[in-house]
Amino acid sequence: MRKLTKASALLAGICAAALLGGCTYESGPKSFASTNFGTTPEQTTTAQTESGADWLKTALEKAKTDPEAQSYWYKGHVKNMILSRSTTSMFNGAVVNGKGYNVDARIAAQPYQYYRIDDKRYIRANDYWLTANEDPLAFDVLAGFDDWLPFMDKAVQLPDDKVYGTVCVPFQLKMTGADWLKTSQSALLDPLKQKLGNRPDLDYILNESTIKTTFWIGKDDRLIHQYETWIILPLPEAGTMDQQVLFQLYKYNDPGIHIKDPSEVEKYLLY
């Protein structure tokens, strides 16, 4: 049990970093299955004239500066399986960059709502809204993607695929946890780096773990429309842990996106 506890702490650190991307859980043998993009080898794909890093850099820059990309809907889930236990958290909502966002979620079977506009943050508990003293869910679906850039030059371009009707160019990369830890500058991994040293058990987990991340970037608009991360990690003497994260961003600049005015929430505030 002691070994399992240590391993779980490590996995939590790596999987926290995994939230920077998205993934798909697959039951059965613990190896990556080929992704079915619904495209035959005979179909034309975009010639790779730029690297995955170039595509991601452009997408992140456009997400900040393109007037047509400052609001969007999103939905996704995070699924964790440790041994025979599985938990799934679902998220959906809308974002208006520079203004705020809302989140409707179900985390470990518990409903959850979160709302932010400017510097005001509220959580809904049962039928009441509560003021959040600090940000309990620092939810920015694009946050942390810069940390993938050092790896994206090695990403493989996959056949063109559609996400909600938008033709996208997918880029996929695979690495071990050791590769990620060595290169990533993410602050999420700082506590884990401090625990390394003469810890062969941690070295084993890092070297035997596998991370697969895929970005779907619009062929014409160069915006991120989907991302997926799938992580498989060994639990010493206890099997494996899988984590999947899968999010879709869609209807950029939809006129129907509406972040509630604070007054619509504040009249229901309990405190």
PDB file of C-alpha atoms in Angstrom:
ATOM      1  CA  MET A   1       0.000   0.000   0.000  1.00  0.00           C
ATOM      2  CA  ARG A   2       2.892   2.344   0.724  1.00  0.00           C
ATOM      3  CA  LYS A   3       4.295   1.834  -2.753  1.00  0.00           C
ATOM      4  CA  LEU A   4       0.876   2.417  -4.257  1.00  0.00           C
ATOM      5  CA  THR A   5       0.496   5.673  -2.327  1.00  0.00           C
ATOM      6  CA  LYS A   6       3.846   6.968  -3.571  1.00  0.00           C
ATOM      7  CA  ALA A   7       3.048   5.973  -7.104  1.00  0.00           C
ATOM      8  CA  SER A   8      -0.363   7.608  -6.920  1.00  0.00           C
ATOM      9  CA  ALA A   9       1.210  10.880  -5.818  1.00  0.00           C
ATOM     10  CA  LEU A  10       3.564  10.746  -8.767  1.00  0.00           C
ATOM     11  CA  LEU A  11       0.793   9.919 -11.175  1.00  0.00           C
ATOM     12  CA  ALA A  12      -1.237  12.810  -9.886  1.00  0.00           C
ATOM     13  CA  GLY A  13       1.630  15.118 -10.754  1.00  0.00           C
ATOM     14  CA  ILE A  14       2.058  13.767 -14.254  1.00  0.00           C
ATOM     15  CA  CYS A  15      -1.672  13.640 -14.884  1.00  0.00           C
ATOM     16  CA  ALA A  16      -2.059  17.222 -13.710  1.00  0.00           C
ATOM     17  CA  ALA A  17       0.339  18.149 -16.471  1.00  0.00           C
ATOM     18  CA  ALA A  18      -1.687  16.032 -18.860  1.00  0.00           C
ATOM     19  CA  LEU A  19      -4.603  18.377 -18.397  1.00  0.00           C
ATOM     20  CA  LEU A  20      -2.668  20.686 -20.711  1.00  0.00           C
ATOM     21  CA  GLY A  21      -3.923  18.451 -23.503  1.00  0.00           C
ATOM     22  CA  GLY A  22      -6.592  15.840 -24.218  1.00  0.00           C
ATOM     23  CA  CYS A  23      -6.985  12.098 -24.686  1.00  0.00           C
ATOM     24  CA  THR A  24      -9.116   9.014 -25.191  1.00  0.00           C
ATOM     25  CA  TYR A  25      -9.325   6.070 -22.801  1.00  0.00           C
ATOM     26  CA  GLU A  26      -9.522   2.647 -24.311  1.00  0.00           C
ATOM     27  CA  SER A  27     -10.201  -0.449 -22.242  1.00  0.00           C
ATOM     28  CA  GLY A  28      -8.468  -3.737 -22.869  1.00  0.00           C
ATOM     29  CA  PRO A  29      -4.744  -4.236 -23.506  1.00  0.00           C
ATOM     30  CA  LYS A  30      -2.620  -1.341 -22.314  1.00  0.00           C
ATOM     31  CA  SER A  31      -1.181  -0.277 -25.629  1.00  0.00           C
ATOM     32  CA  PHE A  32      -2.136   2.438 -28.059  1.00  0.00           C
ATOM     33  CA  ALA A  33      -4.630   1.513 -30.707  1.00  0.00           C
ATOM     34  CA  SER A  34      -4.503   3.198 -34.085  1.00  0.00           C
ATOM     35  CA  THR A  35      -6.763   6.204 -34.361  1.00  0.00           C
ATOM     36  CA  ASN A  36      -9.621   5.866 -36.816  1.00  0.00           C
ATOM     37  CA  PHE A  37      -9.987   9.152 -38.598  1.00  0.00           C
ATOM     38  CA  GLY A  38     -12.503   7.899 -41.139  1.00  0.00           C
ATOM     39  CA  THR A  39     -10.058   8.649 -43.946  1.00  0.00           C
ATOM     40  CA  THR A  40      -8.645   6.084 -46.327  1.00  0.00           C
ATOM     41  CA  PRO A  41      -4.967   6.159 -47.338  1.00  0.00           C
ATOM     42  CA  GLU A  42      -6.044   7.014 -50.890  1.00  0.00           C
ATOM     43  CA  GLN A  43      -7.684  10.247 -49.773  1.00  0.00           C
ATOM     44  CA  THR A  44      -5.683  13.430 -50.184  1.00  0.00           C
ATOM     45  CA  THR A  45      -4.107  14.916 -47.071  1.00  0.00           C
ATOM     46  CA  THR A  46      -2.501  18.271 -46.518  1.00  0.00           C
ATOM     47  CA  ALA A  47       1.167  18.217 -47.492  1.00  0.00           C
ATOM     48  CA  GLN A  48       3.283  18.943 -44.427  1.00  0.00           C
ATOM     49  CA  THR A  49       5.101  22.133 -45.393  1.00  0.00           C
ATOM     50  CA  GLU A  50       5.220  23.345 -41.794  1.00  0.00           C
ATOM     51  CA  SER A  51       6.000  21.506 -38.583  1.00  0.00           C
ATOM     52  CA  GLY A  52       3.465  20.730 -35.887  1.00  0.00           C
ATOM     53  CA  ALA A  53       5.149  23.425 -33.799  1.00  0.00           C
ATOM     54  CA  ASP A  54       4.496  25.994 -36.534  1.00  0.00           C
ATOM     55  CA  TRP A  55       0.836  25.031 -36.698  1.00  0.00           C
ATOM     56  CA  LEU A  56       0.411  25.152 -32.929  1.00  0.00           C
ATOM     57  CA  LYS A  57       2.217  28.502 -32.634  1.00  0.00           C
ATOM     58  CA  THR A  58      -0.091  29.976 -35.258  1.00  0.00           C
ATOM     59  CA  ALA A  59      -3.175  28.544 -33.543  1.00  0.00           C
ATOM     60  CA  LEU A  60      -2.187  29.952 -30.149  1.00  0.00           C
ATOM     61  CA  GLU A  61      -1.388  33.352 -31.604  1.00  0.00           C
ATOM     62  CA  LYS A  62      -4.702  33.500 -33.479  1.00  0.00           C
ATOM     63  CA  ALA A  63      -6.517  32.469 -30.287  1.00  0.00           C
ATOM     64  CA  LYS A  64      -5.158  35.657 -28.710  1.00  0.00           C
ATOM     65  CA  THR A  65      -5.424  38.110 -31.579  1.00  0.00           C
ATOM     66  CA  ASP A  66      -7.990  36.989 -34.156  1.00  0.00           C
ATOM     67  CA  PRO A  67     -11.254  38.945 -33.617  1.00  0.00           C
ATOM     68  CA  GLU A  68     -13.166  35.936 -34.950  1.00  0.00           C
ATOM     69  CA  ALA A  69     -11.713  33.640 -32.255  1.00  0.00           C
ATOM     70  CA  GLN A  70     -12.388  35.509 -29.023  1.00  0.00           C
ATOM     71  CA  SER A  71     -15.458  33.514 -28.039  1.00  0.00           C
ATOM     72  CA  TYR A  72     -16.332  29.841 -28.428  1.00  0.00           C
ATOM     73  CA  TRP A  73     -18.199  26.903 -26.953  1.00  0.00           C
ATOM     74  CA  TYR A  74     -16.340  23.950 -25.481  1.00  0.00           C
ATOM     75  CA  LYS A  75     -17.118  20.517 -24.108  1.00  0.00           C
ATOM     76  CA  GLY A  76     -15.041  17.622 -22.931  1.00  0.00           C
ATOM     77  CA  HIS A  77     -14.230  15.111 -20.246  1.00  0.00           C
ATOM     78  CA  VAL A  78     -11.439  13.787 -18.077  1.00  0.00           C
ATOM     79  CA  LYS A  79     -11.480  10.100 -17.256  1.00  0.00           C
ATOM     80  CA  ASN A  80      -9.179   8.335 -14.825  1.00  0.00           C
ATOM     81  CA  MET A  81      -8.914   4.608 -14.285  1.00  0.00           C
ATOM     82  CA  ILE A  82      -6.766   3.234 -11.481  1.00  0.00           C
ATOM     83  CA  LEU A  83      -6.911  -0.536 -11.225  1.00  0.00           C
ATOM     84  CA  SER A  84     -10.652  -1.344 -11.456  1.00  0.00           C
ATOM     85  CA  ARG A  85     -11.836   2.082 -10.314  1.00  0.00           C
ATOM     86  CA  SER A  86     -12.942   4.617 -12.886  1.00  0.00           C
ATOM     87  CA  THR A  87     -14.072   8.225 -12.480  1.00  0.00           C
ATOM     88  CA  THR A  88     -15.181  10.588 -15.219  1.00  0.00           C
ATOM     89  CA  SER A  89     -15.643  14.346 -15.031  1.00  0.00           C
ATOM     90  CA  MET A  90     -17.649  16.151 -17.718  1.00  0.00           C
ATOM     91  CA  PHE A  91     -17.327  19.819 -18.657  1.00  0.00           C
ATOM     92  CA  ASN A  92     -19.115  22.159 -21.038  1.00  0.00           C
ATOM     93  CA  GLY A  93     -19.609  25.874 -21.342  1.00  0.00           C
ATOM     94  CA  ALA A  94     -18.600  29.025 -23.170  1.00  0.00           C
ATOM     95  CA  VAL A  95     -15.636  31.381 -23.123  1.00  0.00           C
ATOM     96  CA  VAL A  96     -15.359  35.082 -23.943  1.00  0.00           C
ATOM     97  CA  ASN A  97     -11.662  35.955 -23.888  1.00  0.00           C
ATOM     98  CA  GLY A  98     -10.819  38.891 -21.673  1.00  0.00           C
ATOM     99  CA  LYS A  99     -14.267  38.813 -20.097  1.00  0.00           C
ATOM    100  CA  GLY A 100     -15.144  35.501 -18.509  1.00  0.00           C
ATOM    101  CA  TYR A 101     -16.538  32.010 -18.902  1.00  0.00           C
ATOM    102  CA  ASN A 102     -19.016  29.578 -17.445  1.00  0.00           C
ATOM    103  CA  VAL A 103     -18.601  25.902 -16.646  1.00  0.00           C
ATOM    104  CA  ASP A 104     -21.289  23.268 -16.233  1.00  0.00           C
ATOM    105  CA  ALA A 105     -19.602  20.180 -14.885  1.00  0.00           C
ATOM    106  CA  ARG A 106     -20.174  16.813 -13.300  1.00  0.00           C
ATOM    107  CA  ILE A 107     -17.137  15.859 -11.258  1.00  0.00           C
ATOM    108  CA  ALA A 108     -17.125  12.381  -9.704  1.00  0.00           C
ATOM    109  CA  ALA A 109     -20.916  12.228 -10.227  1.00  0.00           C
ATOM    110  CA  GLN A 110     -21.460  15.547  -8.426  1.00  0.00           C
ATOM    111  CA  PRO A 111     -23.007  18.475 -10.360  1.00  0.00           C
ATOM    112  CA  TYR A 112     -21.000  21.649 -10.346  1.00  0.00           C
ATOM    113  CA  GLN A 113     -21.358  25.105 -11.861  1.00  0.00           C
ATOM    114  CA  TYR A 114     -18.772  27.816 -12.028  1.00  0.00           C
ATOM    115  CA  TYR A 115     -19.029  31.316 -13.412  1.00  0.00           C
ATOM    116  CA  ARG A 116     -16.511  34.103 -13.820  1.00  0.00           C
ATOM    117  CA  ILE A 117     -16.898  37.551 -15.291  1.00  0.00           C
ATOM    118  CA  ASP A 118     -14.120  40.115 -14.902  1.00  0.00           C
ATOM    119  CA  ASP A 119     -12.950  39.768 -11.266  1.00  0.00           C
ATOM    120  CA  LYS A 120     -16.154  38.149  -9.967  1.00  0.00           C
ATOM    121  CA  ARG A 121     -16.293  34.406  -9.365  1.00  0.00           C
ATOM    122  CA  TYR A 122     -19.238  32.312  -8.203  1.00  0.00           C
ATOM    123  CA  ILE A 123     -19.943  28.642  -7.552  1.00  0.00           C
ATOM    124  CA  ARG A 124     -23.359  27.030  -7.541  1.00  0.00           C
ATOM    125  CA  ALA A 125     -24.044  24.583  -4.724  1.00  0.00           C
ATOM    126  CA  ASN A 126     -27.411  22.867  -4.986  1.00  0.00           C
ATOM    127  CA  ASP A 127     -29.881  25.697  -5.686  1.00  0.00           C
ATOM    128  CA  TYR A 128     -27.718  28.535  -4.389  1.00  0.00           C
ATOM    129  CA  TRP A 129     -24.821  30.533  -5.742  1.00  0.00           C
ATOM    130  CA  LEU A 130     -21.833  31.181  -3.464  1.00  0.00           C
ATOM    131  CA  THR A 131     -19.067  33.739  -3.816  1.00  0.00           C
ATOM    132  CA  ALA A 132     -15.728  32.087  -4.541  1.00  0.00           C
ATOM    133  CA  ASN A 133     -12.907  33.630  -2.505  1.00  0.00           C
ATOM    134  CA  GLU A 134     -10.376  32.269  -4.953  1.00  0.00           C
ATOM    135  CA  ASP A 135     -10.500  30.569  -8.304  1.00  0.00           C
ATOM    136  CA  PRO A 136     -11.314  26.902  -7.535  1.00  0.00           C
ATOM    137  CA  LEU A 137     -11.209  25.868 -11.170  1.00  0.00           C
ATOM    138  CA  ALA A 138      -8.734  27.991 -13.102  1.00  0.00           C
ATOM    139  CA  PHE A 139     -10.440  26.945 -16.293  1.00  0.00           C
ATOM    140  CA  ASP A 140      -8.850  28.131 -19.484  1.00  0.00           C
ATOM    141  CA  VAL A 141      -9.063  25.431 -22.128  1.00  0.00           C
ATOM    142  CA  LEU A 142      -6.070  26.938 -23.943  1.00  0.00           C
ATOM    143  CA  ALA A 143      -3.896  27.397 -20.850  1.00  0.00           C
ATOM    144  CA  GLY A 144      -0.588  25.561 -20.863  1.00  0.00           C
ATOM    145  CA  PHE A 145      -0.465  24.715 -24.561  1.00  0.00           C
ATOM    146  CA  ASP A 146       2.799  26.647 -24.887  1.00  0.00           C
ATOM    147  CA  ASP A 147       4.377  23.845 -22.849  1.00  0.00           C
ATOM    148  CA  TRP A 148       3.771  21.439 -25.743  1.00  0.00           C
ATOM    149  CA  LEU A 149       5.701  23.561 -28.244  1.00  0.00           C
ATOM    150  CA  PRO A 150       9.177  22.102 -27.469  1.00  0.00           C
ATOM    151  CA  PHE A 151       7.831  18.683 -28.489  1.00  0.00           C
ATOM    152  CA  MET A 152       5.744  19.601 -31.527  1.00  0.00           C
ATOM    153  CA  ASP A 153       8.606  19.556 -34.050  1.00  0.00           C
ATOM    154  CA  LYS A 154       8.510  15.773 -33.608  1.00  0.00           C
ATOM    155  CA  ALA A 155       4.749  15.520 -34.059  1.00  0.00           C
ATOM    156  CA  VAL A 156       3.496  13.412 -36.949  1.00  0.00           C
ATOM    157  CA  GLN A 157       0.876  14.829 -39.293  1.00  0.00           C
ATOM    158  CA  LEU A 158      -2.122  12.508 -39.639  1.00  0.00           C
ATOM    159  CA  PRO A 159      -4.775  12.378 -42.384  1.00  0.00           C
ATOM    160  CA  ASP A 160      -7.148  15.324 -42.496  1.00  0.00           C
ATOM    161  CA  ASP A 161     -10.175  14.867 -40.260  1.00  0.00           C
ATOM    162  CA  LYS A 162     -13.398  16.754 -39.520  1.00  0.00           C
ATOM    163  CA  VAL A 163     -14.429  18.115 -36.118  1.00  0.00           C
ATOM    164  CA  TYR A 164     -18.049  19.295 -36.173  1.00  0.00           C
ATOM    165  CA  GLY A 165     -17.795  19.761 -39.915  1.00  0.00           C
ATOM    166  CA  THR A 166     -14.524  21.719 -39.857  1.00  0.00           C
ATOM    167  CA  VAL A 167     -11.706  20.121 -41.847  1.00  0.00           C
ATOM    168  CA  CYS A 168      -8.710  19.850 -39.530  1.00  0.00           C
ATOM    169  CA  VAL A 169      -5.082  18.830 -39.801  1.00  0.00           C
ATOM    170  CA  PRO A 170      -4.237  16.556 -36.835  1.00  0.00           C
ATOM    171  CA  PHE A 171      -0.738  16.445 -35.374  1.00  0.00           C
ATOM    172  CA  GLN A 172       0.145  13.657 -32.955  1.00  0.00           C
ATOM    173  CA  LEU A 173       3.146  13.059 -30.732  1.00  0.00           C
ATOM    174  CA  LYS A 174       4.132  10.272 -28.366  1.00  0.00           C
ATOM    175  CA  MET A 175       6.661  10.323 -25.557  1.00  0.00           C
ATOM    176  CA  THR A 176       7.511   8.827 -22.192  1.00  0.00           C
ATOM    177  CA  GLY A 177       6.984  10.581 -18.878  1.00  0.00           C
ATOM    178  CA  ALA A 178      10.772  10.845 -18.615  1.00  0.00           C
ATOM    179  CA  ASP A 179      10.921  12.695 -21.957  1.00  0.00           C
ATOM    180  CA  TRP A 180       8.164  15.045 -20.820  1.00  0.00           C
ATOM    181  CA  LEU A 181       9.792  15.776 -17.468  1.00  0.00           C
ATOM    182  CA  LYS A 182      13.210  16.411 -19.022  1.00  0.00           C
ATOM    183  CA  THR A 183      11.990  18.978 -21.565  1.00  0.00           C
ATOM    184  CA  SER A 184       8.818  20.535 -20.193  1.00  0.00           C
ATOM    185  CA  GLN A 185       9.000  23.914 -18.471  1.00  0.00           C
ATOM    186  CA  SER A 186       5.539  23.516 -16.901  1.00  0.00           C
ATOM    187  CA  ALA A 187       5.363  24.669 -13.284  1.00  0.00           C
ATOM    188  CA  LEU A 188       2.972  21.769 -12.646  1.00  0.00           C
ATOM    189  CA  LEU A 189       5.949  19.420 -12.736  1.00  0.00           C
ATOM    190  CA  ASP A 190       8.175  21.324 -10.308  1.00  0.00           C
ATOM    191  CA  PRO A 191       7.077  19.307  -7.221  1.00  0.00           C
ATOM    192  CA  LEU A 192       7.722  16.082  -9.111  1.00  0.00           C
ATOM    193  CA  LYS A 193      11.190  17.195 -10.219  1.00  0.00           C
ATOM    194  CA  GLN A 194      12.048  17.936  -6.590  1.00  0.00           C
ATOM    195  CA  LYS A 195      11.147  14.378  -5.598  1.00  0.00           C
ATOM    196  CA  LEU A 196      13.478  12.793  -8.104  1.00  0.00           C
ATOM    197  CA  GLY A 197      17.070  11.921  -7.365  1.00  0.00           C
ATOM    198  CA  ASN A 198      17.876   8.534  -5.945  1.00  0.00           C
ATOM    199  CA  ARG A 199      14.377   7.207  -6.545  1.00  0.00           C
ATOM    200  CA  PRO A 200      14.585   4.214  -8.897  1.00  0.00           C
ATOM    201  CA  ASP A 201      10.858   3.579  -8.399  1.00  0.00           C
ATOM    202  CA  LEU A 202      10.056   6.998  -9.849  1.00  0.00           C
ATOM    203  CA  ASP A 203      12.541   6.513 -12.678  1.00  0.00           C
ATOM    204  CA  TYR A 204      10.813   3.239 -13.541  1.00  0.00           C
ATOM    205  CA  ILE A 205       7.369   4.850 -13.665  1.00  0.00           C
ATOM    206  CA  LEU A 206       8.581   7.760 -15.767  1.00  0.00           C
ATOM    207  CA  ASN A 207      10.449   5.577 -18.250  1.00  0.00           C
ATOM    208  CA  GLU A 208       7.613   3.070 -18.606  1.00  0.00           C
ATOM    209  CA  SER A 209       4.814   5.616 -18.914  1.00  0.00           C
ATOM    210  CA  THR A 210       3.483   6.640 -22.309  1.00  0.00           C
ATOM    211  CA  ILE A 211       1.860   9.909 -23.317  1.00  0.00           C
ATOM    212  CA  LYS A 212       0.072  10.426 -26.627  1.00  0.00           C
ATOM    213  CA  THR A 213      -1.249  13.877 -27.533  1.00  0.00           C
ATOM    214  CA  THR A 214      -3.114  14.992 -30.641  1.00  0.00           C
ATOM    215  CA  PHE A 215      -4.148  18.473 -31.762  1.00  0.00           C
ATOM    216  CA  TRP A 216      -6.772  19.025 -34.455  1.00  0.00           C
ATOM    217  CA  ILE A 217      -6.067  22.424 -36.052  1.00  0.00           C
ATOM    218  CA  GLY A 218      -8.420  23.916 -38.631  1.00  0.00           C
ATOM    219  CA  LYS A 219      -7.061  23.590 -42.138  1.00  0.00           C
ATOM    220  CA  ASP A 220      -8.385  27.011 -43.160  1.00  0.00           C
ATOM    221  CA  ASP A 221      -8.886  28.965 -39.922  1.00  0.00           C
ATOM    222  CA  ARG A 222      -5.765  27.592 -38.146  1.00  0.00           C
ATOM    223  CA  LEU A 223      -7.594  27.413 -34.814  1.00  0.00           C
ATOM    224  CA  ILE A 224      -7.602  24.514 -32.338  1.00  0.00           C
ATOM    225  CA  HIS A 225     -10.839  22.557 -32.702  1.00  0.00           C
ATOM    226  CA  GLN A 226     -10.010  19.483 -30.627  1.00  0.00           C
ATOM    227  CA  TYR A 227      -7.241  18.077 -28.468  1.00  0.00           C
ATOM    228  CA  GLU A 228      -6.753  14.691 -26.929  1.00  0.00           C
ATOM    229  CA  THR A 229      -4.251  13.207 -24.487  1.00  0.00           C
ATOM    230  CA  TRP A 230      -4.012   9.617 -23.401  1.00  0.00           C
ATOM    231  CA  ILE A 231      -1.600   8.571 -20.643  1.00  0.00           C
ATOM    232  CA  ILE A 232      -0.732   5.058 -19.501  1.00  0.00           C
ATOM    233  CA  LEU A 233       1.401   4.721 -16.378  1.00  0.00           C
ATOM    234  CA  PRO A 234       2.503   1.635 -14.422  1.00  0.00           C
ATOM    235  CA  LEU A 235       1.581   1.304 -10.765  1.00  0.00           C
ATOM    236  CA  PRO A 236       4.385  -0.762  -9.188  1.00  0.00           C
ATOM    237  CA  GLU A 237       2.993  -4.163  -8.217  1.00  0.00           C
ATOM    238  CA  ALA A 238      -0.534  -2.922  -8.944  1.00  0.00           C
ATOM    239  CA  GLY A 239      -1.146  -2.764 -12.694  1.00  0.00           C
ATOM    240  CA  THR A 240      -1.622   0.516 -14.549  1.00  0.00           C
ATOM    241  CA  MET A 241      -3.348   3.858 -14.432  1.00  0.00           C
ATOM    242  CA  ASP A 242      -4.930   5.415 -17.508  1.00  0.00           C
ATOM    243  CA  GLN A 243      -6.019   9.012 -17.939  1.00  0.00           C
ATOM    244  CA  GLN A 244      -7.928  10.463 -20.836  1.00  0.00           C
ATOM    245  CA  VAL A 245      -8.638  14.096 -21.546  1.00  0.00           C
ATOM    246  CA  LEU A 246     -10.684  15.076 -24.589  1.00  0.00           C
ATOM    247  CA  PHE A 247     -11.952  18.581 -25.345  1.00  0.00           C
ATOM    248  CA  GLN A 248     -13.584  20.156 -28.371  1.00  0.00           C
ATOM    249  CA  LEU A 249     -13.748  23.862 -29.144  1.00  0.00           C
ATOM    250  CA  TYR A 250     -16.437  24.857 -31.611  1.00  0.00           C
ATOM    251  CA  LYS A 251     -18.631  27.635 -32.971  1.00  0.00           C
ATOM    252  CA  TYR A 252     -15.963  30.300 -32.684  1.00  0.00           C
ATOM    253  CA  ASN A 253     -17.496  33.797 -32.588  1.00  0.00           C
ATOM    254  CA  ASP A 254     -21.010  32.366 -32.214  1.00  0.00           C
ATOM    255  CA  PRO A 255     -23.429  35.294 -31.631  1.00  0.00           C
ATOM    256  CA  GLY A 256     -25.405  33.017 -29.317  1.00  0.00           C
ATOM    257  CA  ILE A 257     -22.623  32.929 -26.713  1.00  0.00           C
ATOM    258  CA  HIS A 258     -23.750  34.764 -23.604  1.00  0.00           C
ATOM    259  CA  ILE A 259     -21.918  35.113 -20.300  1.00  0.00           C
ATOM    260  CA  LYS A 260     -24.455  36.046 -17.644  1.00  0.00           C
ATOM    261  CA  ASP A 261     -24.489  39.539 -16.291  1.00  0.00           C
ATOM    262  CA  PRO A 262     -23.373  39.443 -12.627  1.00  0.00           C
ATOM    263  CA  SER A 263     -26.803  40.647 -11.536  1.00  0.00           C
ATOM    264  CA  GLU A 264     -28.356  37.450 -12.904  1.00  0.00           C
ATOM    265  CA  VAL A 265     -26.268  35.450 -10.418  1.00  0.00           C
ATOM    266  CA  GLU A 266     -25.990  37.844  -7.502  1.00  0.00           C
ATOM    267  CA  LYS A 267     -29.724  37.840  -6.810  1.00  0.00           C
ATOM    268  CA  TYR A 268     -29.387  34.158  -5.912  1.00  0.00           C
ATOM    269  CA  LEU A 269     -26.248  34.498  -3.792  1.00  0.00           C
ATOM    270  CA  LEU A 270     -26.385  32.736  -0.429  1.00  0.00           C
ATOM    271  CA  TYR A 271     -23.276  34.635   0.702  1.00  0.00           C
TER     272      TYR A 271
END
